[in-house]
Amino acid sequence: GTHREAVGPQAEQGLARAGKSRLPTHILQRGGRRSSVGRRHQRHTPPVIALADCNNFYVSCERVFRPSLEKCPVIILSNNDGCAVARSNEAKQLGIPMGAPYYQVRNICDRAGVAVFSSNYELYGDMSRRIVSVLSRFSPRMEVYSIDESFLDLGQAVNPLELSRQIRKRVGEWTGIPISIGLGPTKTLAKLANRLAKQGNTGCLEVRPGDRGSLRSVAVEDVWGIGNRYASRLRRIGIRNALELAEAPSVVVRKAGGVTLERTQRELCGWNCINLEEVPQPRKNACSSRSFGRPVMTLQDLEEAVANHAVKAANRIRREGSLARGLQVFVATNRFRKDLPQYVNSRTMVFSEPTDDPICILSSACRMLRGIYRNGYAYKKAGVLLLDLDQGGHQQLNLFNGGEREKHERLVGAMEQLTTAYGPRAAFLAAQGLERSWS
């Protein structure tokens, strides 16, 4: 670092011409432009990463099957119709904030004729898989970052920006979902470009490290990876936007947020520090929980709810090929009802052998629930958490449980075939209940 600071611009280029410079080619850049020496010694095609992000994804999915909702204000509510988790542009213009409880914006929705929908995660998951299928045709390397976002490597394309326009058009034609695509040499710049593309309604936009205008237009709290805590620290030291963060001394940035924040700064400068994860990392835990539609008082209703959560969590890890080593069951009352007695409790156990058997998980969960249930409380929420997930290829089995395990596996396999063909209510365990009035 001392040697780099001591060598001036002319001396650097003179040493490079003489073949004596050991400095990386990016040190030989001035004013955001690579010198002729840097171009001559460049061996690899500069990376181009694209972020394809669906516009108002949940709303767009509903509009695919209800074309009459185009240009109309629409919001999607969370589980049990609690909060607004997705809004159309028209709903945003009405002043409905993200995450707003529905009871607070109900009057606005009634006056403006806002179409309100409950979340339909099966629909959103299916549409997400269709979009990923289309995107995978354009790039051999892709990372599915979330249900509505994917990173693509377009470094081998002759004209990445034109290719991104083709991708956007194809996804719209084949799925009906509008998307915006941001391009940059790093994932952070691609995310920033995507944000600007949505704000300007351009559809596709590319941002390079030397694009000072684009970096200056993005507030520091809107940079990918920087939350409110880091943003408040940076603003206290005079860093207010992405450009000021990119040009700040690394020592100052590291002091404000450690290595994580410095990595974000380097990404803004064009240094690729966050690689594409083509193979998603297996999860360590799996949770299934939901607030009740009404207060639940009886043990029977609680058992039905916990049984359904146990089966749902077990099916989730079965699809991923994982096994659970432990199980936790928890219940809670409504902490916002100060007029009612409060109670929160949980219990955890370790299985004798890792399992994905929904029958075993369900029976264990209900047995643990009976140990923590207390009469006289109005329960608002219950859930099941599968702990310490492991891949199914490596497990220590129980010597005395082989026959029971095989019987359960055949039964569960038959139930899965029925539910796949005829829906989730075609076959289920009796403990899950029939009416499910608690849901």
XYZ file of C-alpha atoms in Angstrom:
439
model
C 0.000 0.000 0.000
C 2.871 2.368 0.784
C 4.552 1.576 -2.525
C 1.345 2.320 -4.452
C 0.951 5.720 -2.807
C 4.613 6.660 -3.385
C 4.556 5.968 -7.128
C 3.051 8.846 -9.125
C 0.923 8.475 -12.274
C 3.784 9.138 -14.699
C 6.169 6.893 -12.814
C 3.558 4.077 -12.774
C 3.095 4.171 -16.535
C 6.862 4.416 -17.096
C 7.472 1.330 -14.980
C 4.665 -0.510 -16.767
C 6.181 0.253 -20.193
C 9.536 -1.030 -18.960
C 7.869 -4.223 -17.809
C 8.922 -3.635 -14.199
C 5.601 -2.738 -12.582
C 4.111 -5.299 -10.232
C 0.966 -3.252 -9.710
C -2.420 -4.678 -10.838
C -3.850 -3.179 -14.009
C -6.681 -1.481 -12.093
C -4.062 0.680 -10.290
C -3.093 2.126 -13.697
C -6.520 3.737 -14.153
C -7.157 7.465 -14.001
C -10.494 9.271 -14.163
C -12.485 6.028 -14.486
C -10.772 5.061 -17.785
C -8.358 2.206 -18.263
C -5.016 3.226 -19.714
C -3.658 1.712 -22.909
C -1.375 -0.456 -20.771
C -4.388 -1.829 -18.893
C -6.188 -2.689 -22.137
C -3.124 -4.318 -23.668
C -2.581 -6.589 -20.681
C -6.262 -7.461 -20.142
C -6.738 -11.194 -20.721
C -10.305 -11.878 -19.678
C -13.630 -10.518 -20.877
C -14.902 -8.022 -18.266
C -17.820 -9.533 -16.321
C -21.367 -8.414 -16.981
C -23.904 -9.460 -14.366
C -27.609 -8.907 -14.946
C -30.276 -8.795 -12.259
C -33.733 -9.687 -13.566
C -36.341 -8.488 -11.074
C -40.101 -8.846 -11.538
C -42.106 -5.627 -11.194
C -44.595 -5.788 -8.284
C -44.412 -9.564 -8.600
C -47.404 -10.671 -6.512
C -49.637 -8.050 -8.120
C -48.390 -8.972 -11.599
C -49.222 -12.645 -10.961
C -52.807 -11.750 -10.073
C -53.088 -9.555 -13.163
C -51.992 -12.400 -15.447
C -55.257 -14.204 -14.644
C -57.337 -11.031 -14.193
C -56.493 -8.703 -17.093
C -59.210 -6.283 -15.965
C -56.924 -5.257 -13.079
C -54.461 -3.529 -15.426
C -54.067 0.169 -14.538
C -56.158 -0.399 -11.393
C -54.825 -0.031 -7.826
C -54.125 -3.474 -6.322
C -52.612 -4.619 -3.030
C -51.747 -8.098 -1.758
C -52.084 -8.869 1.948
C -49.892 -11.116 4.073
C -50.961 -14.239 5.943
C -54.389 -13.832 7.539
C -54.805 -10.564 5.613
C -52.637 -8.652 8.053
C -50.379 -6.244 6.142
C -49.822 -5.031 2.586
C -46.866 -7.011 1.190
C -47.225 -5.993 -2.470
C -48.671 -2.892 -4.151
C -49.247 -1.851 -7.722
C -47.845 1.483 -8.867
C -51.358 2.908 -8.733
C -51.700 1.830 -5.077
C -48.332 3.393 -4.253
C -49.527 6.696 -5.708
C -52.477 6.591 -3.309
C -50.004 6.680 -0.421
C -50.420 3.085 0.771
C -47.058 2.249 2.400
C -45.336 -1.134 2.240
C -46.180 -3.276 5.249
C -49.103 -1.110 6.314
C -51.704 -3.008 8.411
C -54.859 -3.436 6.390
C -57.134 -1.926 9.043
C -55.171 1.332 8.772
C -55.627 1.634 4.999
C -59.066 0.073 4.670
C -60.779 3.458 4.263
C -58.358 4.469 1.488
C -58.975 1.178 -0.303
C -62.758 1.565 -0.059
C -62.751 5.159 -1.337
C -60.330 4.543 -4.233
C -61.708 1.155 -5.265
C -58.489 -0.719 -4.528
C -58.611 -4.433 -5.390
C -57.450 -6.369 -2.313
C -56.247 -9.994 -2.461
C -54.978 -12.530 0.032
C -51.569 -14.039 -0.653
C -51.545 -17.063 -2.968
C -48.062 -18.482 -2.527
C -48.713 -21.582 -4.621
C -49.526 -19.337 -7.591
C -46.496 -17.105 -6.979
C -44.163 -20.087 -6.652
C -45.444 -21.612 -9.881
C -45.044 -18.342 -11.794
C -41.539 -17.929 -10.367
C -40.525 -21.356 -11.687
C -41.845 -20.438 -15.143
C -39.827 -17.212 -15.189
C -36.647 -19.005 -14.091
C -37.185 -21.537 -16.879
C -37.290 -18.724 -19.440
C -34.251 -16.937 -17.991
C -32.167 -20.113 -18.004
C -32.379 -20.201 -21.817
C -30.251 -17.051 -22.075
C -27.365 -17.769 -19.694
C -25.495 -20.924 -18.684
C -24.766 -19.426 -15.259
C -27.613 -18.161 -13.104
C -28.385 -17.639 -9.433
C -32.024 -17.676 -8.282
C -31.718 -15.055 -5.559
C -35.368 -14.907 -4.446
C -38.861 -15.726 -5.656
C -38.811 -12.716 -8.014
C -35.088 -12.014 -8.570
C -32.341 -13.850 -10.470
C -28.738 -12.963 -11.309
C -27.458 -13.955 -14.770
C -23.938 -13.980 -16.183
C -24.027 -12.180 -19.558
C -20.263 -11.704 -19.851
C -20.027 -13.709 -23.071
C -22.732 -11.727 -24.871
C -21.662 -9.444 -27.725
C -24.162 -6.766 -26.648
C -25.403 -7.496 -23.095
C -27.786 -4.537 -23.013
C -29.515 -5.596 -26.233
C -29.679 -9.191 -24.966
C -31.307 -7.985 -21.744
C -33.991 -6.251 -23.813
C -34.652 -9.542 -25.607
C -34.867 -11.358 -22.260
C -37.353 -8.816 -20.945
C -39.501 -9.128 -24.054
C -39.437 -12.943 -23.990
C -40.400 -13.183 -20.314
C -43.290 -10.795 -20.916
C -44.546 -12.744 -23.933
C -44.269 -16.199 -22.379
C -45.370 -15.514 -18.787
C -47.142 -12.140 -18.831
C -44.916 -10.844 -15.999
C -43.128 -7.495 -16.570
C -39.509 -7.432 -15.415
C -36.710 -4.874 -15.123
C -33.068 -5.779 -15.761
C -30.036 -3.989 -14.350
C -26.524 -4.692 -15.617
C -23.116 -4.067 -14.081
C -19.715 -5.681 -13.563
C -20.700 -6.671 -9.989
C -23.847 -7.872 -8.279
C -24.089 -4.659 -6.237
C -23.909 -2.464 -9.343
C -26.418 -4.703 -11.129
C -28.790 -4.292 -8.180
C -28.276 -0.528 -8.259
C -28.886 -0.426 -12.019
C -32.082 -2.420 -11.589
C -33.344 0.082 -9.036
C -32.699 2.976 -11.418
C -34.319 1.083 -14.307
C -37.510 0.707 -12.268
C -37.514 4.348 -11.199
C -37.029 5.590 -14.758
C -39.321 3.007 -16.382
C -36.529 2.216 -18.848
C -36.840 -1.542 -18.463
C -33.107 -2.177 -18.900
C -30.152 -0.128 -17.703
C -26.404 -0.644 -17.370
C -24.287 1.092 -14.727
C -20.498 1.140 -14.731
C -18.188 2.124 -11.827
C -17.329 5.430 -13.507
C -20.982 6.464 -13.916
C -20.889 9.191 -11.279
C -24.364 10.516 -12.051
C -26.048 7.169 -11.469
C -24.113 6.488 -8.279
C -24.840 9.963 -6.935
C -28.583 9.536 -7.496
C -28.871 6.531 -5.155
C -29.059 7.235 -1.425
C -26.650 5.236 0.701
C -29.462 3.392 2.511
C -30.761 2.166 -0.864
C -27.499 0.412 -1.761
C -27.789 -3.374 -1.668
C -26.468 -4.743 1.628
C -26.719 -1.476 3.584
C -29.518 -1.275 6.105
C -30.657 1.531 8.350
C -27.981 0.827 10.947
C -25.072 1.123 8.512
C -26.723 4.050 6.732
C -27.021 6.074 9.936
C -23.338 5.489 10.693
C -22.300 6.525 7.194
C -24.426 9.656 7.223
C -22.824 10.718 10.501
C -19.437 10.768 8.756
C -20.757 12.594 5.690
C -21.419 9.691 3.298
C -24.915 10.211 1.873
C -25.029 8.405 -1.481
C -23.437 5.538 -3.395
C -20.844 7.762 -5.087
C -19.562 9.133 -1.786
C -19.372 5.583 -0.432
C -17.415 4.392 -3.469
C -14.917 7.268 -3.179
C -14.523 7.167 0.612
C -11.211 5.919 2.104
C -11.354 2.188 2.762
C -10.081 2.701 6.310
C -13.068 4.921 7.116
C -15.546 2.474 5.553
C -14.089 -0.507 7.381
C -14.251 1.377 10.676
C -17.926 2.166 10.082
C -19.064 -1.320 9.049
C -16.228 -3.810 9.013
C -15.312 -6.142 6.166
C -18.922 -6.507 4.999
C -19.312 -2.793 4.322
C -15.885 -2.594 2.693
C -16.879 -5.431 0.369
C -19.928 -3.416 -0.698
C -17.688 -0.416 -1.362
C -15.357 -2.473 -3.549
C -18.332 -3.821 -5.486
C -19.421 -0.231 -6.198
C -15.905 0.407 -7.514
C -16.179 -2.555 -9.915
C -14.283 -5.193 -7.913
C -16.206 -8.465 -8.077
C -16.342 -9.627 -4.442
C -19.661 -11.523 -4.349
C -19.759 -14.532 -6.667
C -22.791 -16.099 -8.283
C -24.146 -19.012 -6.244
C -25.332 -21.374 -8.969
C -26.086 -24.117 -6.422
C -28.232 -22.793 -3.547
C -26.933 -23.571 -0.069
C -29.099 -26.030 1.872
C -31.046 -24.468 4.713
C -30.240 -25.311 8.325
C -33.754 -24.953 9.753
C -37.300 -25.099 8.411
C -40.186 -23.294 10.097
C -43.933 -23.451 9.568
C -46.118 -21.110 11.605
C -49.028 -18.759 11.181
C -51.215 -16.518 13.279
C -54.725 -17.786 13.841
C -57.748 -16.197 12.206
C -59.369 -15.999 15.638
C -58.174 -16.573 19.231
C -57.758 -20.290 19.938
C -58.598 -21.565 23.419
C -58.908 -25.356 23.200
C -56.162 -27.966 23.060
C -57.906 -29.757 20.174
C -57.700 -26.705 17.888
C -54.071 -26.139 18.862
C -53.219 -29.776 18.118
C -54.807 -29.548 14.668
C -52.833 -26.380 13.892
C -49.536 -27.842 15.103
C -50.216 -31.074 13.177
C -50.704 -29.131 9.933
C -47.560 -27.085 10.527
C -45.600 -30.274 11.246
C -46.736 -31.917 8.011
C -46.049 -28.760 5.992
C -42.528 -28.422 7.388
C -41.842 -32.132 6.828
C -42.997 -31.938 3.205
C -40.750 -28.948 2.664
C -37.583 -30.740 3.786
C -38.596 -33.890 1.880
C -38.663 -31.904 -1.355
C -35.164 -30.634 -0.571
C -33.823 -34.070 0.361
C -33.003 -33.044 3.943
C -33.463 -34.710 7.317
C -34.200 -33.040 10.655
C -32.181 -33.859 13.737
C -34.341 -31.837 16.116
C -37.813 -30.373 16.577
C -39.213 -27.332 18.368
C -42.871 -26.482 19.040
C -43.934 -23.043 20.235
C -47.168 -21.243 21.157
C -47.853 -17.600 21.965
C -50.744 -15.330 22.883
C -51.378 -11.913 21.337
C -48.835 -9.571 22.953
C -50.758 -6.540 21.694
C -53.828 -7.432 23.769
C -52.777 -5.945 27.071
C -56.225 -6.689 28.486
C -55.641 -10.465 28.232
C -53.237 -12.704 30.195
C -50.015 -13.412 28.273
C -48.258 -16.734 27.800
C -45.363 -17.809 25.540
C -43.644 -21.176 25.681
C -41.743 -23.686 23.581
C -40.219 -27.129 23.860
C -37.359 -28.737 21.941
C -36.331 -32.352 21.415
C -33.702 -34.330 19.501
C -34.764 -37.300 17.357
C -33.122 -40.658 17.930
C -32.272 -40.617 14.228
C -32.548 -37.847 11.596
C -35.952 -38.011 9.932
C -38.226 -36.492 7.312
C -41.171 -38.727 8.257
C -44.245 -36.465 8.661
C -45.974 -39.078 10.841
C -43.077 -39.194 13.296
C -42.689 -35.397 13.280
C -46.443 -34.850 13.745
C -46.794 -37.269 16.670
C -43.723 -35.805 18.397
C -44.971 -32.246 17.897
C -48.416 -32.985 19.352
C -46.869 -34.775 22.329
C -44.644 -31.764 23.035
C -47.604 -29.389 22.642
C -49.516 -31.189 25.386
C -46.583 -30.509 27.697
C -46.623 -26.736 27.188
C -50.371 -26.118 26.756
C -51.998 -24.106 29.555
C -55.744 -23.738 29.841
C -57.357 -20.311 30.072
C -55.233 -18.460 27.496
C -56.318 -17.076 24.115
C -53.575 -18.291 21.781
C -52.739 -16.208 18.728
C -49.942 -18.202 17.106
C -48.369 -21.661 17.034
C -45.654 -23.211 14.940
C -43.136 -25.961 14.329
C -39.406 -25.558 13.706
C -37.290 -28.404 12.290
C -33.716 -27.997 13.514
C -30.205 -28.910 12.359
C -31.161 -30.106 8.879
C -28.791 -32.531 7.196
C -28.564 -34.018 3.735
C -30.345 -37.363 3.442
C -27.337 -39.240 2.029
C -25.544 -39.427 5.383
C -27.404 -40.509 8.495
C -27.061 -42.737 11.528
C -30.073 -45.068 11.700
C -31.734 -46.663 14.717
C -31.178 -50.419 14.855
C -34.625 -51.131 16.351
C -36.796 -48.950 14.098
C -36.293 -50.384 10.609
C -39.707 -52.005 10.052
C -41.714 -49.046 11.303
C -39.675 -46.652 9.180
C -40.291 -48.669 6.010
C -44.057 -48.839 6.649
C -44.256 -45.094 7.166
C -42.224 -44.439 4.031
C -44.580 -46.502 1.855
C -47.638 -44.815 3.366
C -46.232 -41.301 2.982
C -45.156 -42.079 -0.586
C -48.694 -43.170 -1.468
C -50.161 -40.021 0.133
C -47.773 -37.824 -1.835
C -48.854 -39.437 -5.090
C -52.500 -38.731 -4.268
C -51.935 -35.118 -3.225
C -49.806 -34.464 -6.313
C -52.542 -35.773 -8.591
C -55.670 -34.519 -6.793
C -54.642 -31.703 -4.449
C -53.599 -31.331 -0.790
C -57.010 -32.333 0.614
C -57.093 -35.635 -1.288
C -55.140 -37.430 1.447
C -54.048 -36.184 4.854
C -53.512 -37.430 8.385
C -56.532 -37.478 10.705
C -54.734 -35.347 13.297
C -54.780 -32.459 10.789
C -58.555 -32.160 11.256
C -61.489 -31.718 8.898
C -63.006 -28.292 9.578
C -59.838 -26.428 10.663
C -61.848 -23.498 11.947
C -58.716 -22.082 13.615
C -57.097 -21.243 10.249
